[in-house]
Amino acid sequence: MQIIDNYSFTGIKVIIRVDFNVPLGAQYEVTDDTRIRGALPTIQKVLQDGGSVILMSHLGRPKSGPEEKFSLKHVIQVLSDHMGMEIQFAGDCVGEEAAEKASNLKPGEILLLENLRFHSAENKIKTDEEKTATRLFAEKLSSYADVYVNDAFGTAHRAHASTAVIADFFDSDSKMFGFLINKEIQAMDKVLLNCEKPFTAIMGGAKVSDKIQVIENLLDRVDNLIIGGGMTYTFIKARGGKIGNSLCEEDKLDVAANLLKKAEEKGVNLLLPVDQVLADRFDNDASTELVNIDNGKEGFMGLDVGPGTIEAFSDVIMNSKTILWNGPMGVFEMPSFQKGTVSIAQAIAKSTAEGAFSLVGGGDSVAAVNKFGLADRVSYVSTGGGAMLEYIEGEELPGIKAIKG
Ligand code: AMP
């Protein structure tokens, strides 16, 4: 497999699949440029070698055809500021303008293509007819460049034209991962394949149904499995506790009971919260009460873990050498219910300072470490929530397979 570090891009045109799916504000201004910053090392490497860069990405979920609010022209300024240079733009990712601009691109220049998903061929690939359209679309994109680099980890779990199919049109020496994907794979493999023990996984967030497969796969690897957040209550109810009006997936009670049993069989120390903050409504100003985790009440919902839980979880985290965190411990968006999530994030940061390797991933835990200013105090923050979870589930991601072969 070709490695970007020791490849020379002198005089070479490179098409890079980046993840510029950034949030935009009311005036379509970029409100968080983390993903753009994530792509810079790869872009810089190609330019410094004397190559030229064609960037392609999706933004949002356009339904059919171009829509102003999903245009990638809104990222041009931010990218230009970071790179300190002008960025060329093609108002359609395929077609005459794109082909001409790509063909005239000189070493040291950057061309950004308009949102790939303005063409359904990018990601609608069910029928035979759609598959043919996707191959043609991918081939067209491939024709703009000599080399294909995939650096969009956030979409590596999608078998789309730009993330997987396009790789067929390059030989194995002319396709590779960018620095960002490489770092993501290294961080995940460090946790999954050769981690230092004890290994603790912390799973939180709203729904257990999203994370069953992840939890199953982790049970074979971890020493401790901490469960918090809204998904707690499906487990509590499954083991006979009272949950009142807390979040619960009734159809997943069996699954939860089964996971508890499996953890025991495999000798995994599974920790559920021991106490909780109950609220009389889903509101920052709700009346609250601190009770044991099994003592939920009608008319109340558990929106955060309590101090006993924080202490127990933090103890385990402090004694871990590898930590994986996905999903908040409570409704951290509301200040009244953020304490559990902040405290766990702080414990992870502290354990990291004492030598543990910590990987944080999945949309909301990333938002939480950013919100609490702890992102640079954990070892690695993954940029791709869904992709990271699928990787941990043990799936081979199409975007990774397409390059590795
Ligand atoms: P997920 O996308 O599954 O990781 O869930 C993240 C969401 O779960 C966040 O928006 C949290 O506010 C929410 N959440 C966490 N704990 C609870 C809880 N105890 N009750 C309701 N929602 C929760």
Short mmCIF file of C-alpha atoms and ligand atoms in Angstrom, two decimals:
data_model
loop_
_atom_site.label_atom_id
_atom_site.label_comp_id
_atom_site.label_asym_id
_atom_site.label_seq_id
_atom_site.Cartn_x
_atom_site.Cartn_y
_atom_site.Cartn_z
CA MET A 1 0.00 0.00 0.00
CA GLN A 2 1.27 3.46 -0.90
CA ILE A 3 2.07 5.71 2.08
CA ILE A 4 1.64 9.45 1.77
CA ASP A 5 4.64 10.33 4.00
CA ASN A 6 7.26 9.16 1.53
CA TYR A 7 5.43 9.86 -1.72
CA SER A 8 6.67 12.74 -3.86
CA PHE A 9 3.88 14.72 -5.47
CA THR A 10 6.15 16.89 -7.64
CA GLY A 11 4.28 17.81 -10.82
CA ILE A 12 1.37 15.57 -9.85
CA LYS A 13 -2.31 16.42 -9.78
CA VAL A 14 -4.03 14.95 -6.77
CA ILE A 15 -7.73 14.63 -6.14
CA ILE A 16 -8.33 14.54 -2.39
CA ARG A 17 -11.61 13.42 -0.81
CA VAL A 18 -11.85 15.66 2.24
CA ASP A 19 -14.59 15.97 4.82
CA PHE A 20 -15.72 19.59 4.61
CA ASN A 21 -19.15 18.72 5.97
CA VAL A 22 -18.95 21.63 8.41
CA PRO A 23 -21.77 23.32 10.32
CA LEU A 24 -22.95 26.62 8.81
CA GLY A 25 -24.67 29.52 10.61
CA ALA A 26 -27.59 31.70 9.54
CA GLN A 27 -25.46 33.67 7.04
CA TYR A 28 -23.89 30.40 5.84
CA GLU A 29 -20.71 31.21 7.75
CA VAL A 30 -18.63 28.27 8.96
CA THR A 31 -19.31 27.94 12.71
CA ASP A 32 -16.80 25.15 13.41
CA ASP A 33 -13.81 24.66 11.12
CA THR A 34 -12.36 21.58 12.88
CA ARG A 35 -12.86 19.41 9.81
CA ILE A 36 -11.24 21.94 7.48
CA ARG A 37 -8.24 22.17 9.79
CA GLY A 38 -8.08 18.38 9.87
CA ALA A 39 -7.49 18.26 6.11
CA LEU A 40 -4.71 20.87 5.99
CA PRO A 41 -1.63 18.65 6.57
CA THR A 42 -2.45 16.50 3.54
CA ILE A 43 -3.14 19.52 1.32
CA GLN A 44 0.07 21.19 2.50
CA LYS A 45 2.16 18.09 1.83
CA VAL A 46 1.03 17.92 -1.81
CA LEU A 47 1.59 21.63 -2.41
CA GLN A 48 4.98 21.68 -0.69
CA ASP A 49 6.12 18.80 -2.90
CA GLY A 50 5.14 20.86 -5.94
CA GLY A 51 1.88 19.14 -6.80
CA SER A 52 -1.58 20.59 -7.34
CA VAL A 53 -4.70 19.82 -5.33
CA ILE A 54 -8.29 19.18 -6.35
CA LEU A 55 -10.58 18.98 -3.33
CA MET A 56 -13.92 17.19 -3.30
CA SER A 57 -16.40 16.81 -0.45
CA HIS A 58 -20.03 16.64 0.45
CA LEU A 59 -21.83 19.12 2.68
CA GLY A 60 -25.10 18.25 4.37
CA ARG A 61 -27.82 16.18 2.79
CA PRO A 62 -29.13 17.90 -0.34
CA LYS A 63 -32.29 16.17 -1.58
CA SER A 64 -32.02 16.65 -5.31
CA GLY A 65 -29.64 18.98 -7.05
CA PRO A 66 -27.96 22.20 -5.95
CA GLU A 67 -29.14 24.12 -2.89
CA GLU A 68 -27.56 27.36 -1.69
CA LYS A 69 -27.40 26.23 1.93
CA PHE A 70 -25.33 23.20 1.01
CA SER A 71 -22.90 24.95 -1.33
CA LEU A 72 -19.21 24.39 -0.66
CA LYS A 73 -18.51 27.93 -1.79
CA HIS A 74 -19.26 28.87 1.84
CA VAL A 75 -16.03 27.21 2.95
CA ILE A 76 -13.76 28.93 0.40
CA GLN A 77 -12.88 31.90 2.61
CA VAL A 78 -12.01 29.82 5.67
CA LEU A 79 -9.87 27.48 3.59
CA SER A 80 -8.21 30.41 1.87
CA ASP A 81 -7.43 32.03 5.26
CA HIS A 82 -5.88 28.83 6.58
CA MET A 83 -3.82 28.21 3.46
CA GLY A 84 -2.89 31.87 2.92
CA MET A 85 -3.70 31.64 -0.77
CA GLU A 86 -6.48 31.94 -3.28
CA ILE A 87 -8.71 28.92 -3.86
CA GLN A 88 -10.22 28.20 -7.26
CA PHE A 89 -13.77 26.91 -7.32
CA ALA A 90 -15.83 24.90 -9.83
CA GLY A 91 -19.57 25.50 -9.46
CA ASP A 92 -20.32 21.90 -10.42
CA CYS A 93 -18.08 19.00 -9.41
CA VAL A 94 -18.34 17.46 -12.87
CA GLY A 95 -18.89 19.10 -16.24
CA GLU A 96 -16.94 21.46 -18.49
CA GLU A 97 -15.98 24.06 -15.92
CA ALA A 98 -14.55 21.48 -13.50
CA ALA A 99 -12.74 19.62 -16.29
CA GLU A 100 -11.22 22.80 -17.68
CA LYS A 101 -10.15 24.18 -14.31
CA ALA A 102 -8.67 20.84 -13.31
CA SER A 103 -6.82 20.59 -16.57
CA ASN A 104 -5.36 24.12 -16.24
CA LEU A 105 -4.41 23.71 -12.59
CA LYS A 106 -0.71 24.48 -11.99
CA PRO A 107 1.63 23.14 -9.31
CA GLY A 108 0.97 24.91 -6.02
CA GLU A 109 -2.69 25.64 -6.86
CA ILE A 110 -5.91 24.43 -5.25
CA LEU A 111 -9.25 23.79 -6.94
CA LEU A 112 -12.32 23.10 -4.80
CA LEU A 113 -15.20 21.28 -6.47
CA GLU A 114 -18.84 22.00 -5.60
CA ASN A 115 -20.75 19.61 -3.31
CA LEU A 116 -20.57 16.05 -4.63
CA ARG A 117 -24.05 15.25 -3.34
CA PHE A 118 -25.62 17.73 -5.74
CA HIS A 119 -25.34 14.67 -7.99
CA SER A 120 -27.30 11.68 -6.76
CA ALA A 121 -24.70 9.45 -8.44
CA GLU A 122 -22.41 10.23 -5.51
CA ASN A 123 -24.45 8.38 -2.92
CA LYS A 124 -27.60 6.80 -4.38
CA ILE A 125 -26.35 3.39 -5.38
CA LYS A 126 -29.05 0.74 -5.08
CA THR A 127 -30.33 -0.25 -8.50
CA ASP A 128 -28.13 -1.45 -11.38
CA GLU A 129 -28.88 1.74 -13.22
CA GLU A 130 -27.74 3.80 -10.24
CA LYS A 131 -24.60 1.71 -9.90
CA THR A 132 -23.71 2.40 -13.52
CA ALA A 133 -24.30 6.12 -13.02
CA THR A 134 -22.09 6.05 -9.92
CA ARG A 135 -19.24 4.35 -11.75
CA LEU A 136 -19.42 6.90 -14.57
CA PHE A 137 -19.50 9.74 -12.06
CA ALA A 138 -16.51 8.31 -10.16
CA GLU A 139 -14.62 7.77 -13.42
CA LYS A 140 -15.25 11.38 -14.42
CA LEU A 141 -13.89 12.64 -11.10
CA SER A 142 -10.89 10.33 -11.40
CA SER A 143 -10.08 11.75 -14.84
CA TYR A 144 -9.12 15.11 -13.28
CA ALA A 145 -6.09 13.76 -11.44
CA ASP A 146 -3.09 11.40 -11.46
CA VAL A 147 -3.44 10.35 -7.84
CA TYR A 148 -6.37 9.78 -5.46
CA VAL A 149 -6.04 10.49 -1.76
CA ASN A 150 -8.83 9.73 0.69
CA ASP A 151 -8.63 11.85 3.82
CA ALA A 152 -12.32 11.90 4.76
CA PHE A 153 -12.54 9.62 7.75
CA GLY A 154 -16.07 10.84 8.56
CA THR A 155 -17.38 9.14 5.39
CA ALA A 156 -15.04 6.15 5.30
CA HIS A 157 -17.96 3.91 6.30
CA ARG A 158 -19.84 4.86 3.11
CA ALA A 159 -19.34 3.06 -0.20
CA HIS A 160 -19.95 6.22 -2.24
CA ALA A 161 -18.49 7.33 -5.58
CA SER A 162 -15.87 9.64 -4.05
CA THR A 163 -15.06 7.54 -0.99
CA ALA A 164 -14.74 4.08 -2.50
CA VAL A 165 -15.77 3.56 -6.15
CA ILE A 166 -13.28 6.15 -7.50
CA ALA A 167 -10.38 4.09 -6.11
CA ASP A 168 -11.02 1.47 -8.84
CA PHE A 169 -9.79 3.94 -11.42
CA PHE A 170 -6.33 4.29 -9.89
CA ASP A 171 -3.66 1.61 -9.65
CA SER A 172 -2.35 0.67 -6.22
CA ASP A 173 0.63 3.05 -6.49
CA SER A 174 -1.62 6.00 -7.22
CA LYS A 175 -4.05 5.84 -4.33
CA MET A 176 -3.46 6.31 -0.64
CA PHE A 177 -4.82 7.62 2.64
CA GLY A 178 -4.15 11.17 3.76
CA PHE A 179 -2.59 12.03 7.11
CA LEU A 180 -5.93 12.39 8.88
CA ILE A 181 -7.24 8.92 8.00
CA ASN A 182 -3.84 7.45 8.84
CA LYS A 183 -3.94 9.03 12.28
CA GLU A 184 -7.51 7.83 12.87
CA ILE A 185 -6.65 4.25 11.92
CA GLN A 186 -3.55 4.30 14.11
CA ALA A 187 -5.51 5.63 17.10
CA MET A 188 -8.28 3.05 16.72
CA ASP A 189 -5.89 0.16 16.15
CA LYS A 190 -3.89 1.21 19.19
CA VAL A 191 -7.06 0.84 21.24
CA LEU A 192 -8.51 -2.24 19.57
CA LEU A 193 -5.48 -4.31 18.61
CA ASN A 194 -2.57 -3.55 20.88
CA CYS A 195 -3.72 -1.65 23.89
CA GLU A 196 -2.15 -1.51 27.28
CA LYS A 197 -4.38 -2.94 30.02
CA PRO A 198 -6.53 -2.21 31.92
CA PHE A 199 -8.72 -1.08 29.02
CA THR A 200 -11.89 0.82 29.94
CA ALA A 201 -14.63 1.73 27.49
CA ILE A 202 -17.16 4.37 28.48
CA MET A 203 -20.40 4.31 26.54
CA GLY A 204 -23.06 6.95 26.97
CA GLY A 205 -25.60 8.86 24.94
CA ALA A 206 -29.27 8.46 24.38
CA LYS A 207 -29.87 5.10 22.80
CA VAL A 208 -28.59 1.62 23.44
CA SER A 209 -29.94 0.49 20.06
CA ASP A 210 -27.27 2.57 18.25
CA LYS A 211 -24.49 0.93 20.19
CA ILE A 212 -25.39 -2.73 20.71
CA GLN A 213 -22.92 -4.01 18.15
CA VAL A 214 -20.18 -1.77 19.52
CA ILE A 215 -20.77 -2.96 23.06
CA GLU A 216 -20.81 -6.61 21.93
CA ASN A 217 -17.50 -6.23 20.18
CA LEU A 218 -15.96 -4.36 23.10
CA LEU A 219 -16.94 -7.08 25.56
CA ASP A 220 -14.22 -9.26 24.00
CA ARG A 221 -11.59 -6.61 24.52
CA VAL A 222 -12.19 -4.48 27.59
CA ASP A 223 -11.55 -5.00 31.29
CA ASN A 224 -14.12 -2.42 32.34
CA LEU A 225 -17.24 -1.26 30.54
CA ILE A 226 -18.84 1.88 31.93
CA ILE A 227 -22.40 2.67 30.87
CA GLY A 228 -23.97 6.08 31.44
CA GLY A 229 -26.35 8.58 29.85
CA GLY A 230 -29.87 7.88 28.65
CA MET A 231 -29.07 4.31 27.64
CA THR A 232 -28.54 3.45 31.31
CA TYR A 233 -32.25 3.12 31.96
CA THR A 234 -32.88 0.31 29.52
CA PHE A 235 -30.29 -1.68 31.50
CA ILE A 236 -31.73 -0.62 34.86
CA LYS A 237 -35.24 -1.65 33.86
CA ALA A 238 -33.90 -4.91 32.39
CA ARG A 239 -32.37 -5.80 35.75
CA GLY A 240 -35.58 -4.91 37.63
CA GLY A 241 -35.01 -1.32 38.77
CA LYS A 242 -37.62 1.46 38.65
CA ILE A 243 -37.03 4.11 35.99
CA GLY A 244 -40.13 6.34 36.11
CA ASN A 245 -40.20 8.52 32.99
CA SER A 246 -36.53 8.14 32.10
CA LEU A 247 -35.57 7.29 28.56
CA CYS A 248 -36.11 3.61 27.82
CA GLU A 249 -36.18 1.40 24.76
CA GLU A 250 -38.78 -1.19 25.71
CA ASP A 251 -37.95 -3.35 22.70
CA LYS A 252 -34.32 -3.54 23.75
CA LEU A 253 -34.83 -4.83 27.30
CA ASP A 254 -33.86 -8.36 26.23
CA VAL A 255 -30.79 -7.09 24.46
CA ALA A 256 -29.75 -5.13 27.54
CA ALA A 257 -30.29 -8.14 29.82
CA ASN A 258 -28.28 -10.27 27.44
CA LEU A 259 -25.39 -7.78 27.38
CA LEU A 260 -25.33 -7.79 31.19
CA LYS A 261 -25.17 -11.58 31.17
CA LYS A 262 -22.46 -11.69 28.51
CA ALA A 263 -20.33 -9.20 30.43
CA GLU A 264 -20.52 -11.44 33.47
CA GLU A 265 -19.67 -14.56 31.48
CA LYS A 266 -16.67 -12.85 29.92
CA GLY A 267 -15.43 -11.49 33.22
CA VAL A 268 -15.87 -7.87 32.18
CA ASN A 269 -16.41 -5.42 35.01
CA LEU A 270 -19.59 -3.68 33.78
CA LEU A 271 -20.38 -0.53 35.72
CA LEU A 272 -23.77 1.11 35.67
CA PRO A 273 -24.48 4.38 37.51
CA VAL A 274 -25.31 4.00 41.21
CA ASP A 275 -27.14 7.30 41.62
CA GLN A 276 -28.79 9.90 39.43
CA VAL A 277 -30.19 13.42 39.19
CA LEU A 278 -33.94 13.21 38.63
CA ALA A 279 -35.80 16.10 37.00
CA ASP A 280 -39.54 16.78 36.92
CA ARG A 281 -39.29 17.93 33.30
CA PHE A 282 -36.81 18.07 30.43
CA ASP A 283 -35.67 21.59 31.23
CA ASN A 284 -32.58 23.27 32.65
CA ASP A 285 -34.77 24.90 35.34
CA ALA A 286 -36.57 21.70 36.32
CA SER A 287 -36.88 20.75 40.00
CA THR A 288 -34.26 18.10 40.74
CA GLU A 289 -33.66 15.38 43.25
CA LEU A 290 -30.73 13.07 43.86
CA VAL A 291 -31.72 9.40 44.23
CA ASN A 292 -30.36 5.87 43.89
CA ILE A 293 -30.26 4.64 40.28
CA ASP A 294 -32.90 1.95 40.92
CA ASN A 295 -35.34 4.39 42.50
CA GLY A 296 -36.79 6.26 39.54
CA LYS A 297 -40.22 7.83 40.04
CA GLU A 298 -43.30 8.38 37.91
CA GLY A 299 -43.30 11.94 36.58
CA PHE A 300 -39.49 12.23 36.85
CA MET A 301 -36.68 11.46 34.47
CA GLY A 302 -33.00 10.84 35.15
CA LEU A 303 -30.97 13.45 33.30
CA ASP A 304 -27.52 13.07 34.82
CA VAL A 305 -25.47 10.71 36.95
CA GLY A 306 -24.95 11.56 40.62
CA PRO A 307 -21.81 12.10 42.78
CA GLY A 308 -21.51 8.45 43.86
CA THR A 309 -21.41 7.41 40.22
CA ILE A 310 -18.89 10.10 39.34
CA GLU A 311 -16.61 8.85 42.09
CA ALA A 312 -16.93 5.18 41.12
CA PHE A 313 -16.44 5.85 37.39
CA SER A 314 -13.52 8.23 37.99
CA ASP A 315 -11.75 5.64 40.14
CA VAL A 316 -11.88 3.08 37.36
CA ILE A 317 -10.80 5.66 34.77
CA MET A 318 -7.83 6.72 36.91
CA ASN A 319 -6.70 3.10 37.11
CA SER A 320 -6.91 2.50 33.35
CA LYS A 321 -4.12 2.52 30.80
CA THR A 322 -6.38 2.68 27.74
CA ILE A 323 -9.67 4.59 27.60
CA LEU A 324 -12.28 4.79 24.88
CA TRP A 325 -15.13 7.26 25.35
CA ASN A 326 -18.26 7.56 23.27
CA GLY A 327 -21.39 9.41 24.40
CA PRO A 328 -22.23 11.82 27.24
CA MET A 329 -23.18 10.76 30.79
CA GLY A 330 -26.23 13.03 30.86
CA VAL A 331 -27.97 15.89 29.11
CA PHE A 332 -24.74 17.92 29.07
CA GLU A 333 -26.22 20.56 26.78
CA MET A 334 -28.08 21.89 29.84
CA PRO A 335 -25.80 23.33 32.57
CA SER A 336 -27.93 21.74 35.32
CA PHE A 337 -27.20 18.26 33.95
CA GLN A 338 -23.63 18.56 32.71
CA LYS A 339 -21.77 17.64 35.86
CA GLY A 340 -21.52 13.91 35.14
CA THR A 341 -20.16 14.46 31.64
CA VAL A 342 -17.71 17.21 32.70
CA SER A 343 -16.42 15.11 35.60
CA ILE A 344 -15.88 12.03 33.44
CA ALA A 345 -14.12 14.17 30.80
CA GLN A 346 -11.90 15.60 33.56
CA ALA A 347 -11.10 12.14 34.91
CA ILE A 348 -10.12 11.02 31.40
CA ALA A 349 -7.89 14.09 31.01
CA LYS A 350 -6.27 13.41 34.39
CA SER A 351 -5.70 9.74 33.63
CA THR A 352 -4.20 10.77 30.26
CA ALA A 353 -1.80 13.14 32.04
CA GLU A 354 -0.70 10.14 34.11
CA GLY A 355 0.11 8.09 31.04
CA ALA A 356 -3.12 6.50 29.80
CA PHE A 357 -3.98 6.55 26.09
CA SER A 358 -7.45 8.03 25.59
CA LEU A 359 -9.53 8.03 22.43
CA VAL A 360 -12.68 10.13 22.35
CA GLY A 361 -15.08 9.76 19.47
CA GLY A 362 -18.68 10.03 18.40
CA GLY A 363 -20.39 13.37 17.82
CA ASP A 364 -21.58 14.24 21.30
CA SER A 365 -18.56 13.26 23.35
CA VAL A 366 -16.41 15.26 20.93
CA ALA A 367 -18.79 18.21 21.38
CA ALA A 368 -18.47 17.72 25.15
CA VAL A 369 -14.65 17.73 25.31
CA ASN A 370 -14.64 20.78 23.06
CA LYS A 371 -17.27 22.54 25.16
CA PHE A 372 -15.34 21.92 28.37
CA GLY A 373 -11.98 22.86 26.82
CA LEU A 374 -10.47 19.41 27.32
CA ALA A 375 -9.89 18.37 23.69
CA ASP A 376 -6.12 18.83 23.89
CA ARG A 377 -5.88 16.96 27.19
CA VAL A 378 -7.00 13.62 25.76
CA SER A 379 -4.75 11.55 23.47
CA TYR A 380 -6.92 11.57 20.37
CA VAL A 381 -10.25 13.04 19.34
CA SER A 382 -11.76 11.20 16.39
CA THR A 383 -13.34 13.28 13.63
CA GLY A 384 -15.72 10.60 12.43
CA GLY A 385 -18.43 9.50 14.83
CA GLY A 386 -20.30 6.97 12.71
CA ALA A 387 -17.15 5.74 11.00
CA MET A 388 -15.39 5.25 14.32
CA LEU A 389 -18.30 3.31 15.76
CA GLU A 390 -18.46 1.04 12.72
CA TYR A 391 -14.73 0.43 12.91
CA ILE A 392 -15.08 -0.52 16.56
CA GLU A 393 -18.01 -2.77 15.67
CA GLY A 394 -15.43 -4.74 13.71
CA GLU A 395 -16.68 -3.69 10.28
CA GLU A 396 -14.27 -3.24 7.41
CA LEU A 397 -14.98 0.30 6.21
CA PRO A 398 -15.53 0.54 2.42
CA GLY A 399 -13.40 3.69 2.17
CA ILE A 400 -10.52 1.92 3.84
CA LYS A 401 -10.92 -1.34 1.93
CA ALA A 402 -11.00 0.52 -1.41
CA ILE A 403 -7.44 1.70 -0.85
CA LYS A 404 -5.99 -1.22 1.09
CA GLY A 405 -7.45 -3.71 -1.41
P1 AMP B 1 -26.10 9.85 21.26
O1 AMP B 1 -26.25 10.62 19.98
O2 AMP B 1 -26.81 8.56 21.28
O3 AMP B 1 -24.63 9.73 21.65
O4 AMP B 1 -26.81 10.70 22.39
C1 AMP B 1 -26.40 11.98 22.77
C2 AMP B 1 -27.54 12.68 23.43
O5 AMP B 1 -27.99 11.93 24.54
C3 AMP B 1 -27.20 14.06 23.97
O6 AMP B 1 -27.90 15.00 23.23
C4 AMP B 1 -27.65 14.01 25.41
O7 AMP B 1 -28.35 15.16 25.82
C5 AMP B 1 -28.58 12.80 25.45
N1 AMP B 1 -28.67 12.22 26.77
C6 AMP B 1 -27.67 11.84 27.58
N2 AMP B 1 -28.14 11.38 28.74
C7 AMP B 1 -29.49 11.48 28.70
C8 AMP B 1 -30.54 11.16 29.61
N3 AMP B 1 -30.26 10.67 30.82
N4 AMP B 1 -31.79 11.38 29.21
C9 AMP B 1 -32.05 11.90 27.99
N5 AMP B 1 -31.11 12.21 27.09
C10 AMP B 1 -29.84 12.00 27.43
#
